[in-house]
PDB file of C-alpha atoms and ligand atoms in Angstrom:
ATOM      1  CA  UNK A   1      10.550   9.916  15.373  1.00  0.00           C
ATOM      2  CA  UNK A   2      11.770  11.322  12.075  1.00  0.00           C
ATOM      3  CA  UNK A   3       9.205  11.907   9.316  1.00  0.00           C
ATOM      4  CA  UNK A   4       9.636  12.049   5.546  1.00  0.00           C
ATOM      5  CA  UNK A   5      12.359   9.458   5.572  1.00  0.00           C
ATOM      6  CA  UNK A   6      12.851   6.169   3.718  1.00  0.00           C
ATOM      7  CA  UNK A   7      15.020   3.485   5.309  1.00  0.00           C
ATOM      8  CA  UNK A   8      17.023   1.075   3.158  1.00  0.00           C
ATOM      9  CA  UNK A   9      16.201  -1.957   5.286  1.00  0.00           C
ATOM     10  CA  UNK A  10      13.720  -4.733   5.952  1.00  0.00           C
ATOM     11  CA  UNK A  11      10.432  -3.289   7.217  1.00  0.00           C
ATOM     12  CA  UNK A  12      10.805  -5.584  10.265  1.00  0.00           C
ATOM     13  CA  UNK A  13      13.714  -3.385  11.381  1.00  0.00           C
ATOM     14  CA  UNK A  14      11.927  -0.082  10.733  1.00  0.00           C
ATOM     15  CA  UNK A  15       8.827  -1.297  12.547  1.00  0.00           C
ATOM     16  CA  UNK A  16      10.928  -1.779  15.693  1.00  0.00           C
ATOM     17  CA  UNK A  17      11.640   1.963  15.901  1.00  0.00           C
ATOM     18  CA  UNK A  18       8.063   3.023  15.204  1.00  0.00           C
ATOM     19  CA  UNK A  19       6.235   3.833  18.416  1.00  0.00           C
ATOM     20  CA  UNK A  20       2.838   2.419  19.359  1.00  0.00           C
ATOM     21  CA  UNK A  21      -0.084   4.242  17.686  1.00  0.00           C
ATOM     22  CA  UNK A  22       2.282   6.716  16.010  1.00  0.00           C
ATOM     23  CA  UNK A  23       1.104   6.286  12.384  1.00  0.00           C
ATOM     24  CA  UNK A  24      -2.218   7.330  10.815  1.00  0.00           C
ATOM     25  CA  UNK A  25      -2.188   4.490   8.333  1.00  0.00           C
ATOM     26  CA  UNK A  26      -0.409   2.382   5.756  1.00  0.00           C
ATOM     27  CA  UNK A  27      -0.634   2.250   1.969  1.00  0.00           C
ATOM     28  CA  UNK A  28       1.314  -0.615   0.493  1.00  0.00           C
ATOM     29  CA  UNK A  29       1.669  -3.644  -1.726  1.00  0.00           C
ATOM     30  CA  UNK A  30       3.820  -6.558  -0.508  1.00  0.00           C
ATOM     31  CA  UNK A  31       5.703  -9.086  -2.649  1.00  0.00           C
ATOM     32  CA  UNK A  32       3.120 -11.533  -4.025  1.00  0.00           C
ATOM     33  CA  UNK A  33       5.258 -14.651  -3.529  1.00  0.00           C
ATOM     34  CA  UNK A  34       6.026 -15.187  -7.177  1.00  0.00           C
ATOM     35  CA  UNK A  35       8.232 -18.194  -7.777  1.00  0.00           C
ATOM     36  CA  UNK A  36      11.494 -16.638  -8.908  1.00  0.00           C
ATOM     37  CA  UNK A  37      12.611 -19.770 -10.726  1.00  0.00           C
ATOM     38  CA  UNK A  38       9.952 -19.161 -13.326  1.00  0.00           C
ATOM     39  CA  UNK A  39      11.474 -17.756 -16.491  1.00  0.00           C
ATOM     40  CA  UNK A  40       8.605 -15.316 -16.983  1.00  0.00           C
ATOM     41  CA  UNK A  41       8.815 -13.885 -13.484  1.00  0.00           C
ATOM     42  CA  UNK A  42       9.264 -10.158 -13.765  1.00  0.00           C
ATOM     43  CA  UNK A  43       8.143  -8.915 -10.376  1.00  0.00           C
ATOM     44  CA  UNK A  44      11.361  -8.979  -8.444  1.00  0.00           C
ATOM     45  CA  UNK A  45      13.897  -9.855 -11.111  1.00  0.00           C
ATOM     46  CA  UNK A  46      16.021 -12.278  -9.222  1.00  0.00           C
ATOM     47  CA  UNK A  47      15.719 -10.948  -5.687  1.00  0.00           C
ATOM     48  CA  UNK A  48      14.927 -14.486  -4.704  1.00  0.00           C
ATOM     49  CA  UNK A  49      15.193 -13.909  -0.975  1.00  0.00           C
ATOM     50  CA  UNK A  50      12.004 -11.810  -1.141  1.00  0.00           C
ATOM     51  CA  UNK A  51       9.692 -14.312  -2.794  1.00  0.00           C
ATOM     52  CA  UNK A  52       9.341 -17.985  -3.588  1.00  0.00           C
ATOM     53  CA  UNK A  53       8.473 -18.890   0.028  1.00  0.00           C
ATOM     54  CA  UNK A  54       6.358 -21.893   0.970  1.00  0.00           C
ATOM     55  CA  UNK A  55       2.698 -21.000   1.356  1.00  0.00           C
ATOM     56  CA  UNK A  56       2.877 -21.348   5.146  1.00  0.00           C
ATOM     57  CA  UNK A  57       6.038 -19.279   5.463  1.00  0.00           C
ATOM     58  CA  UNK A  58       4.578 -16.549   3.280  1.00  0.00           C
ATOM     59  CA  UNK A  59       1.377 -16.409   5.341  1.00  0.00           C
ATOM     60  CA  UNK A  60       3.383 -16.372   8.571  1.00  0.00           C
ATOM     61  CA  UNK A  61       5.765 -13.592   7.463  1.00  0.00           C
ATOM     62  CA  UNK A  62       2.953 -11.342   6.208  1.00  0.00           C
ATOM     63  CA  UNK A  63       0.731 -11.960   9.258  1.00  0.00           C
ATOM     64  CA  UNK A  64       3.596 -11.140  11.623  1.00  0.00           C
ATOM     65  CA  UNK A  65       4.051  -7.868   9.767  1.00  0.00           C
ATOM     66  CA  UNK A  66       0.364  -7.150  10.334  1.00  0.00           C
ATOM     67  CA  UNK A  67       0.747  -7.688  14.074  1.00  0.00           C
ATOM     68  CA  UNK A  68       3.301  -4.890  13.992  1.00  0.00           C
ATOM     69  CA  UNK A  69       1.184  -2.731  11.657  1.00  0.00           C
ATOM     70  CA  UNK A  70      -1.613  -3.011  14.178  1.00  0.00           C
ATOM     71  CA  UNK A  71       0.678  -1.883  16.986  1.00  0.00           C
ATOM     72  CA  UNK A  72       1.997   1.193  15.172  1.00  0.00           C
ATOM     73  CA  UNK A  73      -1.236   2.571  13.685  1.00  0.00           C
ATOM     74  CA  UNK A  74      -3.464   4.673  15.865  1.00  0.00           C
ATOM     75  CA  UNK A  75      -6.874   3.370  16.932  1.00  0.00           C
ATOM     76  CA  UNK A  76      -8.765   4.925  14.016  1.00  0.00           C
ATOM     77  CA  UNK A  77      -6.017   4.175  11.465  1.00  0.00           C
ATOM     78  CA  UNK A  78      -6.499   2.535   8.065  1.00  0.00           C
ATOM     79  CA  UNK A  79      -4.330   0.073   6.138  1.00  0.00           C
ATOM     80  CA  UNK A  80      -4.769  -0.006   2.337  1.00  0.00           C
ATOM     81  CA  UNK A  81      -3.204  -3.305   1.271  1.00  0.00           C
ATOM     82  CA  UNK A  82      -3.005  -4.088  -2.432  1.00  0.00           C
ATOM     83  CA  UNK A  83      -2.313  -7.734  -3.109  1.00  0.00           C
ATOM     84  CA  UNK A  84      -2.912  -9.820  -6.208  1.00  0.00           C
ATOM     85  CA  UNK A  85      -1.943 -13.395  -7.008  1.00  0.00           C
ATOM     86  CA  UNK A  86       0.395 -15.519  -9.037  1.00  0.00           C
ATOM     87  CA  UNK A  87      -1.341 -17.905 -11.408  1.00  0.00           C
ATOM     88  CA  UNK A  88       0.120 -20.876  -9.497  1.00  0.00           C
ATOM     89  CA  UNK A  89      -1.753 -20.033  -6.290  1.00  0.00           C
ATOM     90  CA  UNK A  90      -4.736 -17.723  -6.762  1.00  0.00           C
ATOM     91  CA  UNK A  91      -6.180 -18.405  -3.293  1.00  0.00           C
ATOM     92  CA  UNK A  92      -3.135 -17.020  -1.454  1.00  0.00           C
ATOM     93  CA  UNK A  93      -4.459 -13.469  -0.816  1.00  0.00           C
ATOM     94  CA  UNK A  94      -7.752 -14.907   0.463  1.00  0.00           C
ATOM     95  CA  UNK A  95      -5.901 -17.194   2.897  1.00  0.00           C
ATOM     96  CA  UNK A  96      -3.804 -14.258   4.045  1.00  0.00           C
ATOM     97  CA  UNK A  97      -6.782 -11.984   4.658  1.00  0.00           C
ATOM     98  CA  UNK A  98      -8.500 -14.734   6.679  1.00  0.00           C
ATOM     99  CA  UNK A  99      -5.361 -15.345   8.753  1.00  0.00           C
ATOM    100  CA  UNK A 100      -4.970 -11.638   9.483  1.00  0.00           C
ATOM    101  CA  UNK A 101      -8.622 -11.449  10.541  1.00  0.00           C
ATOM    102  CA  UNK A 102      -8.256 -14.534  12.752  1.00  0.00           C
ATOM    103  CA  UNK A 103      -4.904 -13.739  14.356  1.00  0.00           C
ATOM    104  CA  UNK A 104      -4.802  -9.963  14.776  1.00  0.00           C
ATOM    105  CA  UNK A 105      -7.147  -7.242  16.026  1.00  0.00           C
ATOM    106  CA  UNK A 106      -7.630  -6.057  12.433  1.00  0.00           C
ATOM    107  CA  UNK A 107     -10.429  -6.816  10.018  1.00  0.00           C
ATOM    108  CA  UNK A 108     -11.635  -5.783   6.579  1.00  0.00           C
ATOM    109  CA  UNK A 109     -13.715  -2.610   6.351  1.00  0.00           C
ATOM    110  CA  UNK A 110     -13.938  -2.544   2.560  1.00  0.00           C
ATOM    111  CA  UNK A 111     -12.489  -4.170  -0.534  1.00  0.00           C
ATOM    112  CA  UNK A 112     -11.705  -1.792  -3.390  1.00  0.00           C
ATOM    113  CA  UNK A 113     -11.404  -2.958  -6.966  1.00  0.00           C
ATOM    114  CA  UNK A 114      -8.598  -1.207  -8.870  1.00  0.00           C
ATOM    115  CA  UNK A 115      -9.237  -1.320 -12.623  1.00  0.00           C
ATOM    116  CA  UNK A 116      -6.202  -0.651 -14.802  1.00  0.00           C
ATOM    117  CA  UNK A 117      -6.274   0.588 -18.389  1.00  0.00           C
ATOM    118  CA  UNK A 118      -4.604  -2.572 -19.662  1.00  0.00           C
ATOM    119  CA  UNK A 119      -3.584  -6.087 -18.646  1.00  0.00           C
ATOM    120  CA  UNK A 120      -1.030  -8.576 -19.868  1.00  0.00           C
ATOM    121  CA  UNK A 121      -3.228 -11.058 -21.776  1.00  0.00           C
ATOM    122  CA  UNK A 122      -3.204 -14.752 -20.761  1.00  0.00           C
ATOM    123  CA  UNK A 123      -3.161 -15.895 -24.368  1.00  0.00           C
ATOM    124  CA  UNK A 124      -1.554 -19.230 -23.607  1.00  0.00           C
ATOM    125  CA  UNK A 125      -4.061 -20.224 -20.924  1.00  0.00           C
ATOM    126  CA  UNK A 126      -7.204 -22.177 -21.865  1.00  0.00           C
ATOM    127  CA  UNK A 127      -8.745 -21.339 -18.477  1.00  0.00           C
ATOM    128  CA  UNK A 128      -7.392 -18.202 -16.792  1.00  0.00           C
ATOM    129  CA  UNK A 129      -8.690 -14.691 -17.329  1.00  0.00           C
ATOM    130  CA  UNK A 130      -6.483 -11.699 -18.087  1.00  0.00           C
ATOM    131  CA  UNK A 131      -6.142  -9.753 -14.868  1.00  0.00           C
ATOM    132  CA  UNK A 132      -7.096  -6.180 -15.483  1.00  0.00           C
ATOM    133  CA  UNK A 133      -8.148  -5.548 -11.878  1.00  0.00           C
ATOM    134  CA  UNK A 134      -6.458  -5.939  -8.518  1.00  0.00           C
ATOM    135  CA  UNK A 135      -7.965  -5.741  -5.056  1.00  0.00           C
ATOM    136  CA  UNK A 136      -7.101  -3.335  -2.295  1.00  0.00           C
ATOM    137  CA  UNK A 137      -8.082  -4.632   1.134  1.00  0.00           C
ATOM    138  CA  UNK A 138      -8.900  -1.884   3.611  1.00  0.00           C
ATOM    139  CA  UNK A 139      -8.054  -3.057   7.136  1.00  0.00           C
ATOM    140  CA  UNK A 140      -9.088  -1.314  10.347  1.00  0.00           C
ATOM    141  CA  UNK A 141      -9.150  -2.216  14.027  1.00  0.00           C
ATOM    142  CA  UNK A 142     -12.063  -4.570  14.728  1.00  0.00           C
ATOM    143  CA  UNK A 143     -13.293  -2.340  17.521  1.00  0.00           C
ATOM    144  CA  UNK A 144     -13.366   0.669  15.143  1.00  0.00           C
ATOM    145  CA  UNK A 145     -15.070  -1.086  12.231  1.00  0.00           C
ATOM    146  CA  UNK A 146     -17.812   1.544  12.138  1.00  0.00           C
ATOM    147  CA  UNK A 147     -15.929   4.548  13.507  1.00  0.00           C
ATOM    148  CA  UNK A 148     -12.509   4.593  11.843  1.00  0.00           C
ATOM    149  CA  UNK A 149     -11.324   7.766  10.102  1.00  0.00           C
ATOM    150  CA  UNK A 150     -12.131   8.679   6.498  1.00  0.00           C
ATOM    151  CA  UNK A 151     -12.463  11.863   4.460  1.00  0.00           C
ATOM    152  CA  UNK A 152     -16.074  11.142   3.506  1.00  0.00           C
ATOM    153  CA  UNK A 153     -17.920  14.446   3.269  1.00  0.00           C
ATOM    154  CA  UNK A 154     -21.384  15.005   4.662  1.00  0.00           C
ATOM    155  CA  UNK A 155     -23.832  16.022   1.931  1.00  0.00           C
ATOM    156  CA  UNK A 156     -26.836  16.771   4.158  1.00  0.00           C
ATOM    157  CA  UNK A 157     -28.159  16.340   7.691  1.00  0.00           C
ATOM    158  CA  UNK A 158     -31.751  15.455   8.544  1.00  0.00           C
ATOM    159  CA  UNK A 159     -32.885  18.387  10.653  1.00  0.00           C
ATOM    160  CA  UNK A 160     -35.317  16.347  12.734  1.00  0.00           C
ATOM    161  CA  UNK A 161     -33.237  13.286  13.497  1.00  0.00           C
ATOM    162  CA  UNK A 162     -29.714  14.646  13.050  1.00  0.00           C
ATOM    163  CA  UNK A 163     -28.987  11.694  10.730  1.00  0.00           C
ATOM    164  CA  UNK A 164     -26.014  12.465   8.446  1.00  0.00           C
ATOM    165  CA  UNK A 165     -25.932  11.544   4.772  1.00  0.00           C
ATOM    166  CA  UNK A 166     -22.590  11.306   3.029  1.00  0.00           C
ATOM    167  CA  UNK A 167     -21.503  11.913  -0.549  1.00  0.00           C
ATOM    168  CA  UNK A 168     -21.319   8.714  -2.556  1.00  0.00           C
ATOM    169  CA  UNK A 169     -17.890   7.043  -2.588  1.00  0.00           C
ATOM    170  CA  UNK A 170     -17.653   3.769  -4.524  1.00  0.00           C
ATOM    171  CA  UNK A 171     -15.366   0.781  -3.994  1.00  0.00           C
ATOM    172  CA  UNK A 172     -14.050   0.956  -7.545  1.00  0.00           C
ATOM    173  CA  UNK A 173     -11.068   2.991  -8.684  1.00  0.00           C
ATOM    174  CA  UNK A 174      -9.900   3.390 -12.255  1.00  0.00           C
ATOM    175  CA  UNK A 175      -6.246   4.323 -12.230  1.00  0.00           C
ATOM    176  CA  UNK A 176      -3.115   3.873 -14.309  1.00  0.00           C
ATOM    177  CA  UNK A 177      -1.082   0.656 -13.899  1.00  0.00           C
ATOM    178  CA  UNK A 178       2.036   2.613 -12.846  1.00  0.00           C
ATOM    179  CA  UNK A 179       3.776   5.956 -13.425  1.00  0.00           C
ATOM    180  CA  UNK A 180       5.652   4.702 -16.487  1.00  0.00           C
ATOM    181  CA  UNK A 181       9.032   4.936 -14.714  1.00  0.00           C
ATOM    182  CA  UNK A 182      11.384   2.563 -16.536  1.00  0.00           C
ATOM    183  CA  UNK A 183      13.358   0.328 -14.168  1.00  0.00           C
ATOM    184  CA  UNK A 184      13.685  -3.292 -13.085  1.00  0.00           C
ATOM    185  CA  UNK A 185      10.711  -3.120 -10.695  1.00  0.00           C
ATOM    186  CA  UNK A 186       7.639  -3.733 -12.820  1.00  0.00           C
ATOM    187  CA  UNK A 187       5.120  -4.040  -9.979  1.00  0.00           C
ATOM    188  CA  UNK A 188       4.835  -0.438  -8.875  1.00  0.00           C
ATOM    189  CA  UNK A 189       1.767   1.647  -8.053  1.00  0.00           C
ATOM    190  CA  UNK A 190       0.631   4.710  -9.957  1.00  0.00           C
ATOM    191  CA  UNK A 191       0.324   8.049  -8.157  1.00  0.00           C
ATOM    192  CA  UNK A 192      -3.080   8.163  -9.786  1.00  0.00           C
ATOM    193  CA  UNK A 193      -4.145   5.194  -7.610  1.00  0.00           C
ATOM    194  CA  UNK A 194      -2.502   6.334  -4.370  1.00  0.00           C
ATOM    195  CA  UNK A 195      -3.886   9.873  -4.727  1.00  0.00           C
ATOM    196  CA  UNK A 196      -7.380   8.419  -4.878  1.00  0.00           C
ATOM    197  CA  UNK A 197      -6.802   6.268  -1.781  1.00  0.00           C
ATOM    198  CA  UNK A 198      -5.416   9.226   0.170  1.00  0.00           C
ATOM    199  CA  UNK A 199      -8.368  11.270  -0.968  1.00  0.00           C
ATOM    200  CA  UNK A 200     -10.759   8.750   0.617  1.00  0.00           C
ATOM    201  CA  UNK A 201      -8.911   7.914   3.836  1.00  0.00           C
ATOM    202  CA  UNK A 202      -6.219  10.411   4.797  1.00  0.00           C
ATOM    203  CA  UNK A 203      -6.660  14.090   5.676  1.00  0.00           C
ATOM    204  CA  UNK A 204      -3.851  16.578   5.090  1.00  0.00           C
ATOM    205  CA  UNK A 205      -1.081  16.194   7.640  1.00  0.00           C
ATOM    206  CA  UNK A 206      -1.557  12.406   8.042  1.00  0.00           C
ATOM    207  CA  UNK A 207       1.535  10.284   8.626  1.00  0.00           C
ATOM    208  CA  UNK A 208       1.515   7.287   6.275  1.00  0.00           C
ATOM    209  CA  UNK A 209       3.879   4.313   6.508  1.00  0.00           C
ATOM    210  CA  UNK A 210       4.913   2.429   3.343  1.00  0.00           C
ATOM    211  CA  UNK A 211       6.703  -0.789   4.400  1.00  0.00           C
ATOM    212  CA  UNK A 212       7.382  -1.938   0.806  1.00  0.00           C
ATOM    213  CA  UNK A 213       8.371   1.376  -0.728  1.00  0.00           C
ATOM    214  CA  UNK A 214       9.621   0.073  -4.082  1.00  0.00           C
ATOM    215  CA  UNK A 215      10.384   3.160  -6.182  1.00  0.00           C
ATOM    216  CA  UNK A 216       8.528   5.501  -3.837  1.00  0.00           C
ATOM    217  CA  UNK A 217       5.125   5.989  -5.463  1.00  0.00           C
ATOM    218  CA  UNK A 218       3.248   6.209  -2.149  1.00  0.00           C
ATOM    219  CA  UNK A 219       5.723   8.851  -0.961  1.00  0.00           C
ATOM    220  CA  UNK A 220       5.194  10.938  -4.124  1.00  0.00           C
ATOM    221  CA  UNK A 221       1.458  10.942  -3.466  1.00  0.00           C
ATOM    222  CA  UNK A 222       2.039  11.877   0.181  1.00  0.00           C
ATOM    223  CA  UNK A 223       3.986  14.911  -0.983  1.00  0.00           C
ATOM    224  CA  UNK A 224       1.312  15.761  -3.531  1.00  0.00           C
ATOM    225  CA  UNK A 225      -1.425  15.578  -0.869  1.00  0.00           C
ATOM    226  CA  UNK A 226       0.426  17.306   1.993  1.00  0.00           C
ATOM    227  CA  UNK A 227       0.853  14.140   4.041  1.00  0.00           C
ATOM    228  CA  UNK A 228       3.964  12.915   5.851  1.00  0.00           C
ATOM    229  CA  UNK A 229       5.530   9.524   5.215  1.00  0.00           C
ATOM    230  CA  UNK A 230       7.945   6.935   6.549  1.00  0.00           C
ATOM    231  CA  UNK A 231       9.127   4.159   4.243  1.00  0.00           C
ATOM    232  CA  UNK A 232      11.192   0.979   4.170  1.00  0.00           C
ATOM    233  CA  UNK A 233      12.765  -0.632   1.122  1.00  0.00           C
ATOM    234  CA  UNK A 234      15.078  -3.608   1.233  1.00  0.00           C
ATOM    235  CA  UNK A 235      16.585  -3.497  -2.251  1.00  0.00           C
ATOM    236  CA  UNK A 236      19.196  -0.774  -2.648  1.00  0.00           C
ATOM    237  CA  UNK A 237      18.444  -0.079  -6.329  1.00  0.00           C
ATOM    238  CA  UNK A 238      14.745   0.468  -5.588  1.00  0.00           C
ATOM    239  CA  UNK A 239      15.591   2.573  -2.517  1.00  0.00           C
ATOM    240  CA  UNK A 240      17.886   4.830  -4.530  1.00  0.00           C
ATOM    241  CA  UNK A 241      15.292   5.349  -7.236  1.00  0.00           C
ATOM    242  CA  UNK A 242      12.727   6.197  -4.554  1.00  0.00           C
ATOM    243  CA  UNK A 243      15.028   8.863  -3.072  1.00  0.00           C
ATOM    244  CA  UNK A 244      15.667  10.332  -6.497  1.00  0.00           C
ATOM    245  CA  UNK A 245      11.965  10.478  -7.400  1.00  0.00           C
ATOM    246  CA  UNK A 246      10.999  11.870  -3.995  1.00  0.00           C
ATOM    247  CA  UNK A 247      13.721  14.518  -4.214  1.00  0.00           C
ATOM    248  CA  UNK A 248      12.508  15.623  -7.641  1.00  0.00           C
ATOM    249  CA  UNK A 249       8.894  15.691  -6.519  1.00  0.00           C
ATOM    250  CA  UNK A 250       9.699  17.666  -3.381  1.00  0.00           C
ATOM    251  CA  UNK A 251      11.734  20.203  -5.317  1.00  0.00           C
ATOM    252  CA  UNK A 252       8.872  20.653  -7.743  1.00  0.00           C
ATOM    253  CA  UNK A 253       6.358  21.094  -4.916  1.00  0.00           C
ATOM    254  CA  UNK A 254       8.540  22.987  -2.451  1.00  0.00           C
ATOM    255  CA  UNK A 255       9.905  25.609  -4.787  1.00  0.00           C
ATOM    256  CA  UNK A 256       7.289  27.853  -3.201  1.00  0.00           C
ATOM    257  CA  UNK A 257       7.859  26.756   0.420  1.00  0.00           C
ATOM    258  CA  UNK A 258      11.633  26.251   0.133  1.00  0.00           C
ATOM    259  CA  UNK A 259      11.903  23.488   2.741  1.00  0.00           C
ATOM    260  CA  UNK A 260      13.612  20.132   2.215  1.00  0.00           C
ATOM    261  CA  UNK A 261      13.028  17.252   4.630  1.00  0.00           C
ATOM    262  CA  UNK A 262      14.620  14.013   5.776  1.00  0.00           C
ATOM    263  CA  UNK A 263      16.955  12.119   3.483  1.00  0.00           C
ATOM    264  CA  UNK A 264      15.640  13.381   0.152  1.00  0.00           C
ATOM    265  CA  UNK A 265      18.288  14.095  -2.440  1.00  0.00           C
TER     266      UNK A 265
HETATM  267  C1  SAM B 301       5.245  -4.832  -5.008  1.00  0.00           C
HETATM  268  S1  SAM B 301       6.704  -3.886  -4.767  1.00  0.00           S
HETATM  269  C2  SAM B 301       6.055  -2.356  -4.164  1.00  0.00           C
HETATM  270  C3  SAM B 301       6.116  -1.262  -5.176  1.00  0.00           C
HETATM  271  C4  SAM B 301       5.678   0.090  -4.653  1.00  0.00           C
HETATM  272  N1  SAM B 301       4.281   0.116  -4.257  1.00  0.00           N
HETATM  273  C5  SAM B 301       5.930   1.163  -5.740  1.00  0.00           C
HETATM  274  O1  SAM B 301       4.986   1.815  -6.193  1.00  0.00           O
HETATM  275  O2  SAM B 301       7.078   1.288  -6.173  1.00  0.00           O
HETATM  276  C6  SAM B 301       7.358  -4.593  -3.288  1.00  0.00           C
HETATM  277  C7  SAM B 301       8.664  -3.939  -2.834  1.00  0.00           C
HETATM  278  O3  SAM B 301       8.949  -4.418  -1.528  1.00  0.00           O
HETATM  279  C8  SAM B 301      10.336  -4.624  -1.381  1.00  0.00           C
HETATM  280  N2  SAM B 301      10.473  -5.568  -0.239  1.00  0.00           N
HETATM  281  C9  SAM B 301      10.237  -6.902  -0.228  1.00  0.00           C
HETATM  282  N3  SAM B 301      10.350  -7.414   1.007  1.00  0.00           N
HETATM  283  C10 SAM B 301      10.653  -6.335   1.814  1.00  0.00           C
HETATM  284  C11 SAM B 301      10.859  -6.200   3.214  1.00  0.00           C
HETATM  285  N4  SAM B 301      10.815  -7.251   4.043  1.00  0.00           N
HETATM  286  N5  SAM B 301      11.110  -4.957   3.713  1.00  0.00           N
HETATM  287  C12 SAM B 301      11.161  -3.882   2.892  1.00  0.00           C
HETATM  288  N6  SAM B 301      10.987  -3.961   1.538  1.00  0.00           N
HETATM  289  C13 SAM B 301      10.725  -5.170   1.024  1.00  0.00           C
HETATM  290  C14 SAM B 301      10.750  -5.142  -2.750  1.00  0.00           C
HETATM  291  O4  SAM B 301      12.125  -4.912  -2.974  1.00  0.00           O
HETATM  292  C15 SAM B 301       9.878  -4.280  -3.685  1.00  0.00           C
HETATM  293  O5  SAM B 301      10.545  -3.102  -4.028  1.00  0.00           O
END
């Protein structure tokens, strides 16, 4: 199975070639099911086949992806899933998380609050708050709820009982909205965020899958943190930007090592 590669295809197709338990984890953010007919929709800019599904179809599509995620991650693997909501249907992520818990062997181990430096204000709404935070749901196998893998460091061990105490890691991350890369995709991660997630959950050498690669932010952080990646991205423009950014990042980082991988340009 090739590593450090991004496929320009639906993640459903990529998932078929990923072997059982072959991935250490997933860091991703799916489409949020924004109604593309709205004039102020800026998330997918007209890629209407990706969003605007009925609630049931959306929940079904995403849950089926999770059944595959569960198959391809190893037993102690972690899935960091960032999902927010459109103002038309704020309960959607909650329904999705419940469905995943009920219909797969995955459950929530933690919920991390990502606080961004700024939010688009809801100045025309008499009721809704400006969303300056988003949630990241951390899924693990139910049977490994207390024993899945993290990078938490031991701070001391009780000599008598052997009880370990760990450094304090909090479920709150302050990180930039995005990397400031100007393109049509406005809903991208920041490396700042992904670096912090990798720092908590993924040791060096981990293989991380990013099913909704977008412009490749997760991959840039994998390179930065000496992890491997596999990605999928359906939209050609996003895919090409991801290859370009990954190629630049790898060149920057690998000038010392001199090795280029996979399909980076
Ligand atoms: C919220 S964006 C993710 C952005 C990404 N985290 C980044 O930092 O660039 C979702 C991405 O998923 C892509 N996408 C949507 N459905 C997909 C599918 N079934 N398979 C692969 N990519 C898909 C969209 O084109 C979009 O680029």
